[in-house]
CSV table of C-alpha atoms and ligand atoms in Angstrom, one decimal:
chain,number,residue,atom,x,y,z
A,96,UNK,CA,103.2,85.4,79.6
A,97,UNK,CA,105.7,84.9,77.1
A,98,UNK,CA,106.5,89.1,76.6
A,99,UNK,CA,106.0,91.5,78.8
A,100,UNK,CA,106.3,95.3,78.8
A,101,UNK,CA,108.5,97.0,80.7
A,102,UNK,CA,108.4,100.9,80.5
A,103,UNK,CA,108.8,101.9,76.6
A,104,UNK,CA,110.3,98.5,75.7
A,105,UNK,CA,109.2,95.2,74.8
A,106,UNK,CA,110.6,91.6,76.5
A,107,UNK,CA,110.2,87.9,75.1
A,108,UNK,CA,110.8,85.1,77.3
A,109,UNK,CA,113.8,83.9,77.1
A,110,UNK,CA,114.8,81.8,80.3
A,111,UNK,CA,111.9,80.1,81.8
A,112,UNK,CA,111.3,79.9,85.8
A,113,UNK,CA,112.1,75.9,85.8
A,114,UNK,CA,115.6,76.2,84.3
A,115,UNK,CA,116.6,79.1,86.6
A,116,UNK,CA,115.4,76.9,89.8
A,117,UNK,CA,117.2,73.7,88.6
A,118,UNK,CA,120.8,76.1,87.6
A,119,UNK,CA,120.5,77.8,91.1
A,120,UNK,CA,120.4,74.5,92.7
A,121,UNK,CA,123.2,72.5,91.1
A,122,UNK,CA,125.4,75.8,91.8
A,123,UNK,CA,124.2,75.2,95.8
A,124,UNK,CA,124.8,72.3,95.6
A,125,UNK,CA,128.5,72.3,94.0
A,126,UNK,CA,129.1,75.5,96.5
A,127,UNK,CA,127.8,73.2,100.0
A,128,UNK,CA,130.5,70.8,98.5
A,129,UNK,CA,133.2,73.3,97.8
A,130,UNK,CA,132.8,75.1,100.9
A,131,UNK,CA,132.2,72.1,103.3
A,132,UNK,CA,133.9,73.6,107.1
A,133,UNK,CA,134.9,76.8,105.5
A,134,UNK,CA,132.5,79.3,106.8
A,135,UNK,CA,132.0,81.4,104.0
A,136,UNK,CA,130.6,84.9,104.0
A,137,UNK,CA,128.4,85.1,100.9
A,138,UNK,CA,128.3,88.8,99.4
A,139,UNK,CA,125.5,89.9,97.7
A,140,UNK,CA,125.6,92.3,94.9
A,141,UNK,CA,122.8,94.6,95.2
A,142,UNK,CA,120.2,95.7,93.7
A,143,UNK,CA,120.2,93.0,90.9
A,144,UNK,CA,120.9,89.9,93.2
A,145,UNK,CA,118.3,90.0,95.4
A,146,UNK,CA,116.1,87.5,94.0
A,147,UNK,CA,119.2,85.1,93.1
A,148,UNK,CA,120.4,85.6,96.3
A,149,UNK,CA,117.5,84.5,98.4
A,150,UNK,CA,116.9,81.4,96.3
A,151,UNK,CA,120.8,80.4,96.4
A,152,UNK,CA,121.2,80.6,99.9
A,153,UNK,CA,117.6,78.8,100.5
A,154,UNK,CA,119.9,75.9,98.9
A,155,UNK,CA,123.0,76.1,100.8
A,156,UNK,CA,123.3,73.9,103.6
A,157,UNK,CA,126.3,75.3,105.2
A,158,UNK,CA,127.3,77.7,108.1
A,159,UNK,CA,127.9,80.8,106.7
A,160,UNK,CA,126.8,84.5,107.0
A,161,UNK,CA,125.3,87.1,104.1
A,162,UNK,CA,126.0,90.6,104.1
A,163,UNK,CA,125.1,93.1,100.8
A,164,UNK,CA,126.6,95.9,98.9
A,165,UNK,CA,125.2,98.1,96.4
A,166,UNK,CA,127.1,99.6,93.3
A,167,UNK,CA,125.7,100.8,90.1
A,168,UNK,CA,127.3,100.6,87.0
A,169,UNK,CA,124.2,100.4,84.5
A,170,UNK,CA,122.4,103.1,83.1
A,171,UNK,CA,119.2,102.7,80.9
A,172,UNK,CA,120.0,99.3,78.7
A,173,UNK,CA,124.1,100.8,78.4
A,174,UNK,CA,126.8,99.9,81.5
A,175,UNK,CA,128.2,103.3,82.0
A,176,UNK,CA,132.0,101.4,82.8
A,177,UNK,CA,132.5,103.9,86.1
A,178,UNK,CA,131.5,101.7,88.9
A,179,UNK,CA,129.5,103.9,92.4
A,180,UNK,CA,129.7,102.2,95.6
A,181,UNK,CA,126.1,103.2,97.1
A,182,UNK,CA,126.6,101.1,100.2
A,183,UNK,CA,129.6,99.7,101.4
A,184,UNK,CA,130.8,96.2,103.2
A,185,UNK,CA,130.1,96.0,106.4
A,186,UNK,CA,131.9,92.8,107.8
A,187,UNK,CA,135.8,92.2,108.3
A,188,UNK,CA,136.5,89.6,105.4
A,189,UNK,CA,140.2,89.6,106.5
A,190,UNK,CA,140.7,85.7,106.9
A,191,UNK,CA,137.7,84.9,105.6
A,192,UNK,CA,136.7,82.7,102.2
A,193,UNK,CA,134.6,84.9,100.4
A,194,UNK,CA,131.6,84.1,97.8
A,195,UNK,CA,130.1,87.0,95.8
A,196,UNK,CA,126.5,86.6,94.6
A,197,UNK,CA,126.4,88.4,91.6
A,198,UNK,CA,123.2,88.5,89.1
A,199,UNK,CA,124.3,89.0,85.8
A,200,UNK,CA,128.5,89.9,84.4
A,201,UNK,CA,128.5,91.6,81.4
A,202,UNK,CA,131.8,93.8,80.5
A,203,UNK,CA,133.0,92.3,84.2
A,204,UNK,CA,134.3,96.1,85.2
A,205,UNK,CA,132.0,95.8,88.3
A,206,UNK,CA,133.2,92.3,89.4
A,207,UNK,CA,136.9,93.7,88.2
A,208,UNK,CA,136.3,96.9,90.7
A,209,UNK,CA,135.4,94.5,93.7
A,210,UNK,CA,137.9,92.1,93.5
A,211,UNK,CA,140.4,95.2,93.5
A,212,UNK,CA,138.6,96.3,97.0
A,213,UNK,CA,137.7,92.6,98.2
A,214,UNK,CA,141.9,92.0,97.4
A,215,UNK,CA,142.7,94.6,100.1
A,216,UNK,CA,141.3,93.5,103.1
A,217,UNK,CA,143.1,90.0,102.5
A,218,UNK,CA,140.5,87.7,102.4
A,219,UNK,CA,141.3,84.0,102.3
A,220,UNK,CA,139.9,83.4,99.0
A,221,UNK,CA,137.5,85.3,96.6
A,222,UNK,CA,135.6,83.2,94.7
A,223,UNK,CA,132.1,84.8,92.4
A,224,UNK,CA,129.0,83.2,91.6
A,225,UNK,CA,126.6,84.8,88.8
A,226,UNK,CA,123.5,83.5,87.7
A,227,UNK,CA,124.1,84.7,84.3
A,228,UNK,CA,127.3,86.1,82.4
A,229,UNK,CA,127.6,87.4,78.9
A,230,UNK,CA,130.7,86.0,77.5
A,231,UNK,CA,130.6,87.8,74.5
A,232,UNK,CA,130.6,91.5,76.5
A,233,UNK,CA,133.7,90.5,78.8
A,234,UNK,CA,136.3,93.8,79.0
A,235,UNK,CA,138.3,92.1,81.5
A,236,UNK,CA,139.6,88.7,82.2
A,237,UNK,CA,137.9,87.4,85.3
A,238,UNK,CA,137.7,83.6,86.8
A,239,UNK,CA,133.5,82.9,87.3
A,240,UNK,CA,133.7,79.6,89.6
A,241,UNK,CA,130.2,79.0,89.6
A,242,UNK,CA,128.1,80.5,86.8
A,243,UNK,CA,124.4,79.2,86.4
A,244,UNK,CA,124.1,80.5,82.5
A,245,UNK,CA,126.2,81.9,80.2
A,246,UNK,CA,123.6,84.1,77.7
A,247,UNK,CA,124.3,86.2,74.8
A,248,UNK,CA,124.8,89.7,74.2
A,249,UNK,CA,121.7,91.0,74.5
A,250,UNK,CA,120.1,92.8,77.6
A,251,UNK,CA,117.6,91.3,79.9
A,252,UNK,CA,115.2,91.5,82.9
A,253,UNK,CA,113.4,90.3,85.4
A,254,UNK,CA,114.1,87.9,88.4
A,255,UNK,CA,115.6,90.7,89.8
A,256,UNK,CA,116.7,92.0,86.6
A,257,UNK,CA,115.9,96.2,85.8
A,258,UNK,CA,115.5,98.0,82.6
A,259,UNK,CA,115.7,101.2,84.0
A,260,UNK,CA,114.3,100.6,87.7
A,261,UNK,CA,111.1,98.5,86.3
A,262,UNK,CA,110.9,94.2,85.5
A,263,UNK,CA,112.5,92.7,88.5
A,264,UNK,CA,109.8,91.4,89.9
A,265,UNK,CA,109.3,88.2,87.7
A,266,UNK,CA,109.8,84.9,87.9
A,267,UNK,CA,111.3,84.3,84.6
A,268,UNK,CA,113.9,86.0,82.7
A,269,UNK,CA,113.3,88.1,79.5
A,270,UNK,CA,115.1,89.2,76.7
A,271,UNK,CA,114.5,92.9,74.9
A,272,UNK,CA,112.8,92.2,71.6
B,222,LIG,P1,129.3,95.0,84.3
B,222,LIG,O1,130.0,95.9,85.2
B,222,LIG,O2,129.3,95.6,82.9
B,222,LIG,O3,129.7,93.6,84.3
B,222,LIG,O4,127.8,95.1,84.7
B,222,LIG,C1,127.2,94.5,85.7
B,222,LIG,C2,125.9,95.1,86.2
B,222,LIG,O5,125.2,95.7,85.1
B,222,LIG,C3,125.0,93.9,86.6
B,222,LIG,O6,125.2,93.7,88.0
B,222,LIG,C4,123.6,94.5,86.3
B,222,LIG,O7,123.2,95.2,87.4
B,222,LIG,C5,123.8,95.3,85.1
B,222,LIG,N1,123.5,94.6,83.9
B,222,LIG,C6,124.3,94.1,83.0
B,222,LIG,N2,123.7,93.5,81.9
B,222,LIG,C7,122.4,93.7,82.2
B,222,LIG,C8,121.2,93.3,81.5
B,222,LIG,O8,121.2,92.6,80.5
B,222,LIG,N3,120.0,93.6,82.1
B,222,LIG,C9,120.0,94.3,83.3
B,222,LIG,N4,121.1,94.7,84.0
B,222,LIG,C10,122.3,94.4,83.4
């Protein structure tokens, strides 16, 4: 389908299934060299991540564990800039080497609020991976490791994507028309 509805808005298809599957693999891939005999613990950004999240990890050959929070930043098509913590780490990072699965980094406050917490618990090392960020949006300076695509400013859905709760659940990614 190359747009979709979602709710009162329109989508066009901007980011088709195949190019997400190969960008989520050579990011695996650079992360199982990277990480060789570290032991990560991946965390996963929820709710937006869950899709990227499964498929990442499906590729990542190494020992490592997977543990999820949930904030929420976005309201509608607009990031409201004050970041909620809706559920909270539940695993010591202290001394550990830390990857966070993020889906998409727009004006970076929420990556910029979890370093800040992450930072406390003195982790090894902190490093993100986002399947998409939108350069153009950043607020704050952040370093993205691994990035799959870079997009620009304009707000998407799907593969785990929301506008407003609805348009995760697609394979591709789509951008409002
Ligand atoms: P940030 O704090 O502004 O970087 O926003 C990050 C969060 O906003 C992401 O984890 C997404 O949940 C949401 N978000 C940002 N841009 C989009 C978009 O284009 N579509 C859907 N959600 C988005």
């Amino acid at each position: 389908m190359d747009t979709i509805q979602v709710k009162d808005k329109t989508f066009r298809i901007s980011i088709p299934e195949s190019k997400i599957q190969e960008r989520v693999k050579a990011i695996a891939n650079k992360i199982n060299q990277d990480y060789a005999g570290k032991n990560p613990v991946f965390l996963s950004v929820l709710n937006g991540s869950f899709i990227f999240t499964a498929d990442l990890l499906r590729q990542v050959n190494l020992p490592c564990e997977i543990c999820f929070v949930k904030l929420a930043s976005y309201q509608g098509v607009n990031s409201s800039g004050s970041i909620r913590e809706l559920i909270g780490l539940n695993v010591d990072v202290t001394n550990r080497h830390v990857i966070i699965v993020e889906d998409i980094v727009d004006t970076g406050l929420t990556m910029a609020h979890m370093l800040d917490n992450l930072m406390k618990q003195n982790p090894s090392s902190i490093d993100i991976c986002a399947l998409l960020v939108k350069p153009g949006k950043l607020q704050v300076k952040l370093d993205i490791r691994y990035c799959c695509l870079e997009i620009p400013n304009d707000f998407i859905v799907g593969y785990g994507l929301d506008y407003d709760g609805y348009g995760r659940n697609t394979k591709d990614i789509y951008t409002l028309v």
